[in-house]
């Protein structure tokens, strides 16, 4: 099926060519759903901008467009409002045909990308030998939602978990563990044990010059392939992967060990990166270090800003590894689009990396390089979210708390629910609430972490949407109706609440496309909330099971089923589980 906006846009392009010539045929009609039913179903806001180019009054431009707009089979009324808005009222038959076709489509009207792209999504990126903490939450769940949505569109999505598994910190940790008799056996260590050892090693490194020097030599040995160092490093990595896997499984995130490509995997090509920068005449020496000067970047004094790629002691930096990773992704993986999901503090770093890649020609001009910055998670005091003792919030503890709180709420709502079912629902509600609270906020903004708000069954929250889905499915259980038995039944959205619901459902494909372009999951969250709210008004106004007319009853049941499918699919794209009972 062709979605309503695409169909209307095609008609407007034809009208624009007929009205003003072929040079205006590709003018964006600026179509959007009407915000108020009184103004129709859709609105085209192109006349104002077009009138300036044509040196005419906007209403005059709108009138000329309308005279050449062939939409009698789609719209019952087309009118001009205000300074030149074109309001479109769909015919009942067209709306019914569109919504019925959507109900019969497994993909809910969302077309597969043509042609599909190869998209790299770099997200999560925890550090080996350290517990994942609340700082990893946003990257992990935003990246997962973006990857799910692009995958649903039909793109070839390659997930990359750029794990921090190399560098000075491993020299410190390995040297510290080898200092203590027997501590080179980490088989019984948990990541929490390793995290504590790392903190000990860091204090020792800062206070003991002798240890610091040995730690630096240990880094050189590790990077040089010393087998004893590598053996312990591999075991540190293995235990860390086990920890990451547990977190991802509990979060419902689609990251596996096969998606990990840590910093260490680029170690052997870093010298080649620096060599090739030199061949491209992009490498310079500054205070003993080797640097590049990405075009357009200046320091506070107005001088060209340097990005160090090799330190004076021969060591490499994040920039070097990121250049190597991007080169691998663009060259070996043939990426058309590379997306990095990290906090906003790294915005300039990635801007400089991207500019360098363009400058030396290591990515094709058409490859999209995108940094998805996000804000911080704040506590009630609007300061960075910490434990009561002021420490870093461990992610595993946060997940445990989400489960505990959700289970208490479910127990209070239904004390007779079997324990295993209560735990299953609590997991969906608790983890869903945690993820949705993050995803429903504009990612670039900070947000305040609030258990009560995120676990509420009222307002724009995951529990509200999950419960809306459950309530719709309960209609079919109560009426003993198999949704598949409704196949072939036409949907007739006559009453205003069901018409409003149908129009919202027809926007599903548009919303998916918009989120894929902007990479802003909160737009999908807002849509799903509007959809659930519209269904609530529809159900209050329009009888479903009690409707006496068999054809109208089937229509409303099918509209209900379509709404539940859209809610389930939308939540799934956000990485949020639905349950059939609550």
XYZ file of C-alpha atoms in Angstrom:
582
model
C 0.000 0.000 0.000
C 1.063 3.602 -0.595
C 0.753 5.732 2.535
C -1.615 8.689 2.493
C 1.083 11.381 2.645
C 3.014 9.839 -0.252
C -0.156 9.704 -2.355
C -1.086 13.306 -1.561
C 2.478 14.534 -2.146
C 2.499 12.967 -5.620
C -0.724 14.799 -6.508
C 0.713 18.097 -5.260
C 3.834 17.665 -7.396
C 1.644 17.193 -10.450
C -0.338 20.308 -9.513
C 2.822 22.357 -8.977
C 4.163 21.435 -12.405
C 0.820 22.259 -14.035
C 0.613 25.541 -12.117
C 4.125 26.975 -12.345
C 6.181 24.765 -14.651
C 8.490 21.777 -14.288
C 11.067 23.698 -12.249
C 8.569 23.709 -9.358
C 7.540 20.047 -9.666
C 9.866 18.908 -6.868
C 8.887 21.668 -4.432
C 8.168 20.184 -1.007
C 4.388 20.468 -0.450
C 5.102 20.597 3.297
C 2.255 18.213 4.093
C 1.418 17.258 7.660
C -1.541 15.892 9.608
C -3.892 18.674 10.694
C -3.565 19.540 14.380
C -7.292 20.268 14.717
C -10.087 18.219 13.056
C -11.896 21.469 12.254
C -9.122 22.236 9.769
C -9.449 18.917 7.966
C -7.297 15.804 8.009
C -4.111 17.073 6.346
C -2.614 20.471 5.698
C -0.193 21.705 3.016
C 1.909 24.691 4.086
C 3.830 25.390 0.870
C 2.073 28.488 -0.456
C 3.798 31.037 1.798
C 7.346 30.076 0.784
C 6.375 29.536 -2.840
C 4.642 32.922 -3.098
C 7.902 34.750 -2.304
C 9.663 33.066 -5.228
C 6.716 33.839 -7.521
C 6.241 37.410 -6.232
C 2.564 36.896 -5.561
C 0.133 36.790 -2.647
C 0.242 33.430 -0.748
C -3.519 32.934 -1.013
C -3.285 33.587 -4.748
C -0.539 30.945 -5.047
C -2.643 28.518 -2.997
C -5.670 29.146 -5.219
C -3.685 28.400 -8.386
C -2.400 25.146 -6.845
C -5.927 24.077 -5.853
C -7.238 24.724 -9.364
C -4.699 22.232 -10.718
C -4.891 19.745 -7.833
C -6.609 16.497 -8.887
C -7.732 14.924 -5.601
C -11.469 14.399 -6.109
C -10.961 10.657 -5.513
C -9.080 11.347 -2.255
C -10.641 14.447 -0.729
C -14.214 15.571 -0.266
C -13.137 19.157 0.357
C -10.044 21.297 -0.248
C -9.996 24.823 1.137
C -7.666 27.731 1.810
C -7.302 29.033 5.356
C -5.415 31.935 6.889
C -2.488 33.326 4.915
C -2.469 30.389 2.467
C -2.742 27.061 4.269
C -4.366 24.378 2.100
C -6.652 22.163 4.210
C -7.575 18.701 2.952
C -10.600 16.689 4.094
C -10.336 13.028 3.047
C -13.341 11.231 1.605
C -14.854 8.535 3.762
C -14.275 5.882 1.102
C -10.569 6.749 0.671
C -9.977 6.755 4.421
C -11.757 3.400 4.779
C -9.770 1.874 1.909
C -6.462 3.104 3.351
C -7.063 1.906 6.903
C -8.413 -1.471 5.723
C -5.335 -1.954 3.529
C -3.115 -1.145 6.514
C -4.919 -3.746 8.634
C -4.198 -6.377 5.969
C -0.498 -5.493 5.789
C 1.850 -7.405 8.098
C 4.160 -4.369 8.151
C 1.350 -1.937 9.021
C 1.959 0.092 5.889
C 5.699 0.589 6.468
C 7.539 0.004 3.168
C 10.898 -1.729 2.994
C 13.784 0.597 2.225
C 14.648 0.711 -1.461
C 17.490 0.504 -1.919
C 18.540 -0.723 1.535
C 21.695 0.727 3.052
C 24.474 -0.797 5.109
C 24.249 1.031 8.436
C 26.780 0.756 11.268
C 25.438 1.612 14.725
C 28.193 2.065 17.324
C 26.725 2.008 20.824
C 27.064 0.924 24.483
C 30.908 0.743 24.560
C 31.598 -0.282 28.176
C 35.097 -0.861 29.553
C 36.695 -4.215 30.277
C 37.343 -4.978 33.960
C 34.791 -2.374 35.046
C 31.150 -2.770 35.942
C 28.660 -1.153 33.618
C 27.124 1.858 35.345
C 24.278 4.294 34.781
C 26.465 6.269 32.381
C 26.222 3.388 29.900
C 22.418 3.248 30.022
C 21.566 5.971 27.501
C 24.037 4.892 24.815
C 22.918 1.278 25.155
C 19.162 1.753 24.909
C 19.168 4.662 22.424
C 21.535 2.735 20.168
C 19.445 -0.423 20.470
C 16.244 1.450 19.518
C 17.936 3.088 16.514
C 19.342 -0.267 15.338
C 15.974 -2.021 15.749
C 14.127 0.660 13.798
C 16.595 0.776 10.906
C 16.600 -3.011 10.779
C 12.773 -2.999 10.594
C 13.016 -0.617 7.647
C 14.991 -3.279 5.812
C 18.491 -1.854 6.061
C 21.508 -4.094 6.675
C 22.305 -3.059 10.230
C 25.694 -3.954 11.694
C 25.924 -3.393 15.441
C 29.358 -2.443 16.756
C 30.203 -2.486 20.455
C 33.443 -0.484 20.614
C 34.535 -1.880 23.975
C 37.360 -0.178 25.884
C 39.761 -3.117 26.216
C 43.213 -1.595 25.604
C 45.524 1.088 26.897
C 47.271 2.291 30.039
C 44.566 1.114 32.443
C 45.345 -2.519 31.569
C 49.008 -2.029 32.242
C 48.072 -0.754 35.715
C 45.587 -3.536 36.431
C 47.700 -6.438 35.139
C 50.826 -5.215 36.929
C 48.875 -4.788 40.167
C 47.415 -8.291 39.928
C 50.766 -9.843 39.143
C 52.223 -8.057 42.176
C 50.018 -10.134 44.468
C 50.793 -13.857 44.702
C 48.124 -15.939 43.002
C 46.164 -12.952 41.792
C 46.948 -13.734 38.172
C 44.153 -16.334 38.314
C 40.978 -14.381 37.689
C 38.765 -17.366 36.932
C 36.875 -16.898 40.205
C 36.649 -13.099 39.931
C 33.479 -11.231 39.162
C 33.590 -7.874 37.388
C 32.891 -6.230 40.743
C 36.118 -7.828 42.056
C 37.997 -6.559 39.011
C 36.498 -3.106 39.423
C 37.816 -2.971 42.998
C 41.243 -4.170 41.829
C 41.294 -1.454 39.201
C 40.567 1.231 41.817
C 43.432 -0.148 43.930
C 45.744 -0.114 40.896
C 44.789 3.469 40.062
C 45.593 4.670 43.588
C 48.909 2.846 43.449
C 49.695 4.307 40.035
C 49.059 7.846 41.305
C 51.063 7.459 44.505
C 53.957 5.081 43.655
C 56.300 6.281 40.864
C 58.010 2.899 40.751
C 54.725 1.092 40.177
C 53.680 3.701 37.602
C 56.862 3.065 35.610
C 56.343 -0.731 35.761
C 52.699 -0.263 34.671
C 53.848 1.715 31.632
C 56.344 -1.003 30.738
C 53.543 -3.552 31.156
C 51.474 -1.644 28.581
C 54.400 -1.842 26.150
C 54.736 -5.575 26.861
C 51.011 -6.107 26.338
C 50.998 -4.163 23.075
C 54.135 -5.978 22.012
C 52.494 -9.395 22.397
C 53.987 -10.599 25.714
C 52.192 -13.899 26.271
C 51.912 -13.689 30.083
C 50.376 -10.236 29.813
C 48.079 -11.297 26.987
C 46.920 -14.410 28.848
C 45.780 -12.399 31.863
C 44.279 -9.733 29.589
C 42.239 -12.381 27.742
C 40.813 -13.669 31.013
C 39.910 -10.134 32.088
C 38.136 -9.681 28.769
C 36.292 -13.002 29.088
C 34.899 -12.203 32.540
C 33.906 -8.729 31.371
C 32.044 -10.124 28.353
C 30.113 -12.414 30.664
C 29.064 -9.377 32.711
C 28.107 -7.351 29.621
C 26.066 -10.274 28.288
C 24.115 -10.538 31.546
C 23.279 -6.818 31.458
C 22.232 -6.920 27.799
C 20.050 -9.972 28.354
C 18.267 -8.351 31.281
C 17.836 -5.093 29.388
C 16.518 -6.923 26.335
C 19.196 -5.325 24.179
C 20.160 -7.009 20.914
C 23.919 -6.926 21.453
C 25.949 -10.124 21.526
C 29.614 -10.982 21.888
C 29.844 -11.236 18.088
C 29.034 -7.507 17.898
C 32.054 -6.582 20.029
C 34.939 -5.020 18.188
C 37.058 -3.514 20.916
C 39.820 -0.951 20.745
C 42.375 -3.783 20.781
C 41.166 -5.077 17.403
C 42.594 -1.975 15.733
C 45.959 -2.088 17.530
C 47.869 -3.564 14.591
C 46.685 -0.924 12.107
C 47.282 2.220 14.201
C 50.836 2.710 12.892
C 49.447 2.407 9.349
C 46.825 5.061 10.154
C 49.549 7.503 11.176
C 51.697 6.554 8.183
C 48.809 7.121 5.762
C 47.965 10.458 7.370
C 51.546 11.447 6.638
C 51.231 10.275 3.021
C 48.097 12.408 2.708
C 50.117 15.428 3.922
C 47.770 15.731 6.919
C 50.299 14.865 9.650
C 52.182 17.547 11.589
C 54.460 17.613 14.623
C 53.473 19.655 17.662
C 55.435 19.624 20.922
C 56.862 16.208 20.076
C 53.464 14.691 19.275
C 52.075 13.864 15.847
C 48.812 15.675 15.109
C 46.325 16.557 12.401
C 44.612 19.917 11.991
C 41.017 19.281 10.858
C 39.850 22.143 8.674
C 37.523 24.622 10.338
C 38.554 23.996 13.964
C 40.219 26.711 16.038
C 41.393 26.895 19.629
C 40.640 29.751 22.046
C 43.477 31.805 20.625
C 42.095 31.425 17.115
C 44.885 29.076 16.042
C 44.246 25.810 14.130
C 43.194 23.181 16.653
C 45.262 20.012 16.813
C 43.943 16.464 17.177
C 46.708 14.249 18.550
C 47.044 10.855 16.848
C 50.381 9.796 18.383
C 51.834 11.026 21.651
C 55.460 12.002 22.099
C 56.105 8.655 23.843
C 54.739 6.755 20.824
C 51.351 5.929 22.318
C 48.092 6.259 20.409
C 44.861 7.945 21.455
C 41.125 7.535 21.033
C 41.250 9.654 17.893
C 43.670 7.229 16.249
C 41.477 4.256 17.094
C 38.328 6.042 15.938
C 39.965 6.903 12.621
C 40.975 3.251 12.215
C 37.487 2.034 13.125
C 35.763 4.392 10.681
C 38.193 3.425 7.927
C 37.430 -0.260 8.561
C 33.679 0.349 8.598
C 33.650 2.405 5.425
C 36.185 0.244 3.570
C 35.773 -3.343 4.786
C 32.113 -3.253 5.842
C 31.086 -0.931 2.964
C 28.981 1.268 5.222
C 26.626 3.815 3.701
C 25.838 5.336 7.080
C 27.857 5.230 10.320
C 26.120 6.275 13.540
C 27.926 6.877 16.840
C 25.797 6.986 20.007
C 27.765 8.727 22.764
C 27.211 11.526 25.262
C 27.192 15.146 24.140
C 30.621 15.845 25.655
C 32.207 13.957 22.740
C 30.550 16.113 20.066
C 33.685 18.048 19.146
C 35.837 14.915 19.174
C 33.641 13.227 16.579
C 33.266 16.393 14.533
C 37.068 16.557 14.255
C 37.333 12.837 13.449
C 34.676 13.171 10.731
C 36.364 16.210 9.214
C 39.713 14.392 9.149
C 38.149 11.387 7.435
C 36.663 13.667 4.768
C 39.874 15.660 4.441
C 42.056 12.634 3.663
C 39.395 10.848 1.600
C 39.049 7.751 3.777
C 35.269 7.648 3.399
C 33.271 8.061 0.200
C 31.608 11.496 -0.086
C 28.139 9.932 0.044
C 28.773 8.046 3.310
C 26.802 9.617 6.165
C 28.820 10.111 9.369
C 26.516 10.906 12.278
C 27.135 11.527 15.945
C 24.055 11.009 18.141
C 24.770 13.044 21.267
C 22.674 12.681 24.396
C 22.361 14.537 27.676
C 22.952 13.361 31.228
C 20.741 11.507 33.700
C 20.173 13.743 36.710
C 19.037 13.060 40.249
C 16.192 14.939 42.000
C 18.711 17.659 42.923
C 19.420 18.189 39.193
C 22.989 17.036 39.712
C 24.408 13.903 38.011
C 22.537 10.803 39.203
C 24.451 9.139 42.067
C 23.854 6.695 44.902
C 22.836 8.110 48.285
C 26.468 7.757 49.313
C 27.536 9.812 46.300
C 28.966 6.878 44.344
C 28.393 5.729 40.784
C 25.119 3.846 40.258
C 25.908 0.342 39.003
C 23.659 -0.714 36.140
C 23.014 -4.168 37.588
C 21.775 -2.559 40.822
C 19.502 -0.239 38.848
C 17.944 -3.205 37.008
C 17.420 -5.051 40.305
C 15.687 -1.998 41.759
C 13.455 -1.637 38.683
C 12.366 -5.260 39.026
C 11.756 -4.947 42.770
C 9.652 -1.804 42.456
C 7.646 -3.122 39.505
C 6.925 -6.418 41.266
C 5.646 -4.542 44.331
C 3.264 -2.534 42.136
C 1.997 -5.643 40.313
C 1.538 -7.459 43.640
C -0.545 -4.551 44.954
C -2.706 -4.425 41.820
C -3.324 -8.186 41.680
C -2.364 -10.084 44.870
C -3.685 -13.371 43.451
C -1.386 -13.398 40.439
C 0.895 -16.497 40.436
C 4.479 -15.666 41.417
C 6.067 -16.713 38.109
C 3.570 -14.652 36.121
C 4.058 -11.698 38.453
C 7.835 -11.819 37.910
C 7.423 -12.006 34.128
C 5.107 -8.993 34.093
C 7.335 -7.119 36.553
C 10.346 -7.630 34.307
C 8.479 -6.257 31.278
C 7.073 -3.319 33.241
C 10.208 -2.470 35.244
C 12.733 -2.668 32.415
C 10.245 -1.124 30.000
C 9.666 1.803 32.352
C 13.408 2.377 32.734
C 13.991 2.387 28.980
C 10.917 4.410 28.026
C 11.681 7.136 30.570
C 14.938 7.661 28.723
C 13.693 7.241 25.150
C 10.632 9.466 25.598
C 12.852 12.455 26.373
C 14.519 14.416 23.608
C 17.879 12.619 23.642
C 19.963 15.799 23.511
C 18.453 17.024 26.776
C 19.251 16.009 30.351
C 16.426 14.330 32.249
C 15.626 13.755 35.902
C 15.505 10.148 37.054
C 12.197 9.613 38.880
C 11.036 6.103 39.808
C 7.475 7.198 40.686
C 6.917 8.932 37.371
C 8.451 6.259 35.159
C 6.506 3.423 36.840
C 3.188 5.285 36.786
C 0.290 3.732 34.879
C -0.874 7.248 33.967
C 0.676 9.661 31.486
C 3.307 9.142 28.820
C 5.002 6.095 30.346
C 5.751 2.514 29.331
C 3.324 1.022 31.913
C 0.495 3.165 30.469
C 1.213 1.942 26.936
C 1.736 -1.673 28.011
C -1.544 -1.545 29.909
C -3.310 0.019 26.906
C -2.135 -2.937 24.802
C -3.318 -5.427 27.439
C -6.749 -3.784 27.669
C -7.251 -4.016 23.912
C -6.250 -7.689 23.854
C -8.644 -8.373 26.734
C -11.541 -7.239 24.520
C -10.872 -10.193 22.228
C -10.638 -12.626 25.144
C -13.843 -11.297 26.647
C -15.694 -11.457 23.324
C -14.073 -14.806 22.448
C -13.001 -13.338 19.113
C -9.975 -14.562 17.181
C -8.480 -11.479 15.450
C -7.584 -13.621 12.426
C -11.292 -14.291 11.871
C -11.722 -10.598 10.997
C -9.559 -10.857 7.866
C -11.398 -9.398 4.903
C -13.702 -7.246 7.029
C -13.772 -3.624 5.907
C -13.036 -0.860 8.410
C -15.523 2.003 8.275
C -14.299 4.881 10.440
C -17.432 7.043 10.575
C -17.646 8.580 14.040
C -15.179 11.348 14.874
C -13.233 9.353 17.544
C -12.759 6.343 15.246
C -11.883 8.634 12.342
C -9.273 10.327 14.544
C -7.912 6.900 15.512
C -7.772 5.742 11.889
C -5.917 8.885 10.807
C -3.354 8.390 13.577
C -2.821 4.760 12.550
C -2.203 5.862 8.967
C 0.647 8.052 10.240
C 2.590 5.020 11.516
C 4.797 4.706 8.407
C 5.466 8.446 8.370
C 6.569 8.397 12.020
C 8.902 5.440 11.417
C 10.451 7.261 8.463
C 10.817 10.475 10.476
C 12.562 8.704 13.371
C 14.874 6.889 10.945
C 15.898 10.247 9.452
C 16.214 12.260 12.669
C 17.299 9.386 14.949
C 15.049 10.814 17.674
C 13.192 7.939 19.396
C 11.094 10.351 21.496
C 9.042 11.083 18.367
C 7.910 7.453 18.255
C 7.168 7.523 22.002
C 4.969 10.605 21.614
C 3.151 9.014 18.690
C 2.416 5.821 20.630
C 1.113 7.843 23.563
C -1.175 9.832 21.242
C -2.345 6.581 19.670
C -3.157 4.948 23.020
C -4.955 8.112 24.182
C -6.984 8.253 20.946
C -7.971 4.612 21.358
C -9.160 5.306 24.911
C -11.464 8.067 23.630
C -12.665 5.837 20.795
C -13.483 2.978 23.164
C -15.370 5.287 25.531
C -17.467 6.711 22.691
C -17.934 3.856 20.201
C -19.351 0.501 21.370
C -17.219 -2.426 20.268
C -18.456 -5.741 21.662
C -21.871 -4.218 22.404
C -22.358 -2.903 18.866
C -25.482 -4.509 17.362
C -24.601 -4.076 13.695
C -22.383 -7.106 12.805
C -20.461 -5.229 10.091
C -19.784 -2.234 12.350
C -18.830 -4.527 15.235
C -16.315 -6.314 12.992
C -15.000 -2.952 11.786
C -14.396 -1.689 15.313
C -12.855 -4.950 16.409
C -10.495 -4.800 13.467
C -9.616 -1.191 14.250
C -8.900 -2.305 17.824
C -6.690 -5.146 16.619
C -4.793 -2.799 14.305
C -4.208 -0.384 17.198
C -2.824 -3.157 19.397
C -0.520 -4.307 16.589
C 0.802 -0.759 16.119
C 1.388 -0.390 19.863
C 3.166 -3.744 20.047
C 5.311 -3.054 16.988
C 6.150 0.471 18.140
C 7.146 -0.676 21.620
C 9.180 -3.525 20.134
C 11.118 -1.021 18.017
C 11.925 0.805 21.253
C 13.098 -2.482 22.763
C 10.140 -2.660 25.164
C 8.313 -5.911 25.809
C 4.526 -6.259 25.815
C 2.576 -8.828 27.827
C -0.865 -10.261 27.152
C -2.156 -9.911 30.708
C -1.437 -7.467 33.501
